[in-house]
Coordinates of C-alpha atoms in Angstrom, one line a residue:
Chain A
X36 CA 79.9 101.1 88.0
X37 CA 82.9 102.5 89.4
X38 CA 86.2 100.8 88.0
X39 CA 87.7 100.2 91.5
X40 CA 85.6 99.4 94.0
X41 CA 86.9 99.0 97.8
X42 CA 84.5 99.2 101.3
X43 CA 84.8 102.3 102.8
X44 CA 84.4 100.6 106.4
X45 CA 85.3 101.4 109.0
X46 CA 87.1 97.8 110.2
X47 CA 88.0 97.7 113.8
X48 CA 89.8 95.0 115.1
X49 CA 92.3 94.4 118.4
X50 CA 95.8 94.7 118.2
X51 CA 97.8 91.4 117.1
X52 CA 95.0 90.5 114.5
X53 CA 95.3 90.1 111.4
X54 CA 94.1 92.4 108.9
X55 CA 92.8 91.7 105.4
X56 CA 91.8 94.7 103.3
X57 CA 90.4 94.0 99.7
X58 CA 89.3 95.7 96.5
X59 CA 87.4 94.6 93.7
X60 CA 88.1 96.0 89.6
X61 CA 86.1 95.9 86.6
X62 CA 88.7 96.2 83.8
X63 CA 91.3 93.7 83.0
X64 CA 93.9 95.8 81.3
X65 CA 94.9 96.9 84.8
X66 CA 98.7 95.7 85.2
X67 CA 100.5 98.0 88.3
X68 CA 98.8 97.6 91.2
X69 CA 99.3 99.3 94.5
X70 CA 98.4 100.1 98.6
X71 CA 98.6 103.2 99.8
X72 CA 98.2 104.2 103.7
X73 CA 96.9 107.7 104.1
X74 CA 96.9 109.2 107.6
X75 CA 94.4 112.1 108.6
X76 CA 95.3 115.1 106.6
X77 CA 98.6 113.7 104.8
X78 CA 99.6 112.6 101.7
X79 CA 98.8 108.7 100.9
X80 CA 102.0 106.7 101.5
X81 CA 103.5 103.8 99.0
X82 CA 103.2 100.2 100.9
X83 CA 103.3 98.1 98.1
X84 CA 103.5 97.6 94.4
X85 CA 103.0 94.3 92.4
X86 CA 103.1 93.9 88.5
X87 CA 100.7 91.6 87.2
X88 CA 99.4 88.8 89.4
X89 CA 100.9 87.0 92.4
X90 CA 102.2 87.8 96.1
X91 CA 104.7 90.2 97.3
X92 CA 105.2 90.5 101.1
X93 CA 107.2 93.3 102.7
X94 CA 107.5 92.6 106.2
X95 CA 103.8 92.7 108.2
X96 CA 102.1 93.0 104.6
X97 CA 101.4 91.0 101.8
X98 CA 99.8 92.0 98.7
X99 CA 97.9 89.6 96.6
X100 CA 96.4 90.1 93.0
X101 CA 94.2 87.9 91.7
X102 CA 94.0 88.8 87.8
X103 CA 91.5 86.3 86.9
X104 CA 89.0 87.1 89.4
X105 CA 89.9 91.2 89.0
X106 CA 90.4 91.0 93.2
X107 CA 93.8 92.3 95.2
X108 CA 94.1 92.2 98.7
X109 CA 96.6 93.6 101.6
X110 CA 96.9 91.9 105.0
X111 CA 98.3 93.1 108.0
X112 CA 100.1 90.8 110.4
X113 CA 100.5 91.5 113.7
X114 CA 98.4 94.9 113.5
X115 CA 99.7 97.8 115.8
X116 CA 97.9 100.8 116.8
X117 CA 99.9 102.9 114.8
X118 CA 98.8 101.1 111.6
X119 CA 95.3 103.0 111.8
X120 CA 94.6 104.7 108.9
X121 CA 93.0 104.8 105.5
X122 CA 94.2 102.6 103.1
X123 CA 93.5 102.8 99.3
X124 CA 94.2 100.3 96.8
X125 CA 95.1 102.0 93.2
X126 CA 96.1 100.6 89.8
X127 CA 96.8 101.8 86.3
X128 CA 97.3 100.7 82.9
X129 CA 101.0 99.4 81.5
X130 CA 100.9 102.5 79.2
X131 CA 98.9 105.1 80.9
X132 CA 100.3 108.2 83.1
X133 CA 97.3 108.4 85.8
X134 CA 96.6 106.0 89.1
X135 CA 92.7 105.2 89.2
X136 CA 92.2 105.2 93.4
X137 CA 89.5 102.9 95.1
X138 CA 87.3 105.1 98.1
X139 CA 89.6 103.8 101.2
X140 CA 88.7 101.7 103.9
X141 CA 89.7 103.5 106.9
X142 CA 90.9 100.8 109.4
X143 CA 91.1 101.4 113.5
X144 CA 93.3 98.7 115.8
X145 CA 92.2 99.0 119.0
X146 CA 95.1 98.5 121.7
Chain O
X18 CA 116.6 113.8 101.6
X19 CA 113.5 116.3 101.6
X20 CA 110.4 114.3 100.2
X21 CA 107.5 116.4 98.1
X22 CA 106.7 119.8 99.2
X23 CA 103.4 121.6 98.8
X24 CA 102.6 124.9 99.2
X25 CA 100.4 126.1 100.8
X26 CA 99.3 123.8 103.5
X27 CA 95.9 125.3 103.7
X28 CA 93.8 128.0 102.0
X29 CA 90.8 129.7 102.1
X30 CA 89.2 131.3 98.6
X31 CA 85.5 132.6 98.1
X32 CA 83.3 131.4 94.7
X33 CA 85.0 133.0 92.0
X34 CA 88.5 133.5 92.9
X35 CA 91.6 132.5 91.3
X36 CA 93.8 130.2 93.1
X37 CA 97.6 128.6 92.4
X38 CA 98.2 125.9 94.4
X39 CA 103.3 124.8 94.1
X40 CA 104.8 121.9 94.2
X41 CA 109.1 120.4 93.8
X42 CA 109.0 117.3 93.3
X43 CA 111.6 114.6 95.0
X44 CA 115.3 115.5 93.8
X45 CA 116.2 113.7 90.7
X46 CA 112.5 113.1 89.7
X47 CA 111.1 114.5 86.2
X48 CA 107.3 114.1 86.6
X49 CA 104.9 115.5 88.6
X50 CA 101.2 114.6 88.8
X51 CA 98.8 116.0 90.4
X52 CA 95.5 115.0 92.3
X53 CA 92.1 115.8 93.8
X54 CA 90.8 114.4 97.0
X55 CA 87.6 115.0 98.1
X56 CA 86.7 114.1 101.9
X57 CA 85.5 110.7 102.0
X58 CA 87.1 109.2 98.8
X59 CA 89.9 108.2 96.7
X60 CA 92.2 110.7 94.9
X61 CA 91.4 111.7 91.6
X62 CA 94.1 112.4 88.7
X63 CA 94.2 116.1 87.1
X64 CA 97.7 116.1 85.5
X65 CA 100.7 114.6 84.7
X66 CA 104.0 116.8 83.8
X67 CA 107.0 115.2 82.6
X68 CA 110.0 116.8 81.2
X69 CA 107.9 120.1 81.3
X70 CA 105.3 118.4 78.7
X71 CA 101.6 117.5 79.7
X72 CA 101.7 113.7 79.6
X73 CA 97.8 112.6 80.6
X74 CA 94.6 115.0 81.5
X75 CA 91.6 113.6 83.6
X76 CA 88.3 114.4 83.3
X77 CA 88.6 117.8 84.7
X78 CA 87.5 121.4 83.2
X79 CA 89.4 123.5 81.3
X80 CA 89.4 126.1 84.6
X81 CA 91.8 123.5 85.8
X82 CA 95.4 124.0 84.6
X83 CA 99.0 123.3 85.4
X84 CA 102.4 123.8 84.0
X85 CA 106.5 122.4 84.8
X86 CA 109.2 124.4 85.5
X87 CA 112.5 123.9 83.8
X88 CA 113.4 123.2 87.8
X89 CA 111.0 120.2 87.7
X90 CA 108.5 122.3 89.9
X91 CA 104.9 122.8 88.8
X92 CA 101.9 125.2 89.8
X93 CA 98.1 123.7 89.3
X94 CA 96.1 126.6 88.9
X95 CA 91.9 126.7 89.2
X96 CA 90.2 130.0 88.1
X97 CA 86.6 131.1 88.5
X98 CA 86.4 128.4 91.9
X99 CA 83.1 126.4 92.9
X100 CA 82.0 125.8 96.2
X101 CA 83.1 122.0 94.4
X102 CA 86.7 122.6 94.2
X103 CA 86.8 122.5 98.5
X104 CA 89.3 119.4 98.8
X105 CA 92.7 118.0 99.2
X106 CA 95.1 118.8 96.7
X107 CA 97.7 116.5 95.9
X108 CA 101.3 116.5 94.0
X109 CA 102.9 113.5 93.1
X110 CA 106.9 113.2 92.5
X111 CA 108.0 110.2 89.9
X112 CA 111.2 109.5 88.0
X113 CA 109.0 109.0 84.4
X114 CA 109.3 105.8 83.8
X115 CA 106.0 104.5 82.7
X116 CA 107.0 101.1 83.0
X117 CA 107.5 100.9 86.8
X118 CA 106.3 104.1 87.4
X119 CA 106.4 104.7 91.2
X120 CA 103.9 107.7 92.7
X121 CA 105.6 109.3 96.2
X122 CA 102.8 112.1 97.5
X123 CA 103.6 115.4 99.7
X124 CA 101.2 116.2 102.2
X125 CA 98.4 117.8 99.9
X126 CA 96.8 121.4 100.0
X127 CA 93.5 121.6 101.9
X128 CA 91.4 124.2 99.7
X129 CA 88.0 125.4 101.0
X130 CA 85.9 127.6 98.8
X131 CA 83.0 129.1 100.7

């Protein structure tokens, strides 16, 4: 069993939806958690980064963590065209140096 | 303010080469990690530099390796390559703190080993 698990897609939906993106984790010592949008052939991109459970919103998104069920998600209001791309949730431990990345779901908006 | 820079962009090596992949980090940041995508998934970790001292290793072989410059700069270097190593390499710029450590990625090396 991998210890983040995310679907890989592909999600298409129309532009204006919204978008909700989730990713499921096996280990509960997990505390930083993060989305990252990766376009094709760049580097992934910081959206957002929550301690610990709750919501964070930042603009269109809004990250959720759900500790007690090991479950975050990302939604996208108001999606534009330009928000296609992959996007990977990550997380790591309080003490640890490395990010452990889910596969990506890659996500189209059709105009 | 220039983000992370990766050099090369692209490369091309045949099985058994050497190859040395550079990276500066943001200005003002101490740590550099580095990162293995393969097509299709998540990146994986390789390294983590800080203050020129190896901080974390993943579960890569010992034909991986990677050093910091006094300049906060780094080289990741894979000898003896497998058609295997072909992916995305990525460096990752950070200020050190590991309590709200925050990640900023340049735009990778694509490696192909044929």
């Amino acid at each position: 069993q991998k210890e983040v698990e995310q679907d890989p897609g592909p999600l298409s939906v129309p532009e204006g939806a919204i978008v909700s993106l989730n990713c499921t984790y096996s280990n509960s010592a997990f505390q930083y958690f993060m989305w990252y949008r990766q376009y094709s052939r760049k580097g992934p991109e910081l959206l957002m980064y929550t301690y610990s459970s709750g919501n964070k919103e930042d603009g269109r998104f809004t990250a959720q963590v759900d500790k007690s069920s090991k479950y975050i998600s990302l939604f996208i209001r108001d999606s534009q065209p330009s928000d296609s791309a992959t996007y990977l949730c990550a997380m790591r431990y309080s003490s640890a140096s490395k990010i452990i990345f889910g596969s990506g779901t890659r996500l189209s908006i059709r105009p | 303010d220039a983000g992370v820079t990766q050099s090369p962009t692209h490369l091309i090596k045949t099985r058994g080469q050497h190859v040395t992949l550079r990276c500066s980090p943001i200005s003002g940041h101490k740590s550099v990690s580095w990162y293995q995508q393969v097509l299709g998934q998540g990146p994986q970790f390789i390294f983590q530099y800080y203050e020129k001292e190896e901080r974390g290793r993943g579960n890569f072989p010992d034909r991986f390796s990677a050093r910091q410059f006094p300049n906060y700069s780094s080289e990741l270097n894979v000898n003896a390559l497998l058609l295997g190593d072909s992916a995305l390499y990525l460096c990752a710029s950070s200020s050190g703190d590991t309590i709200n450590e925050k990640l900023f990625f340049g735009s990778g090396t694509q490696l192909s080993v044929l």
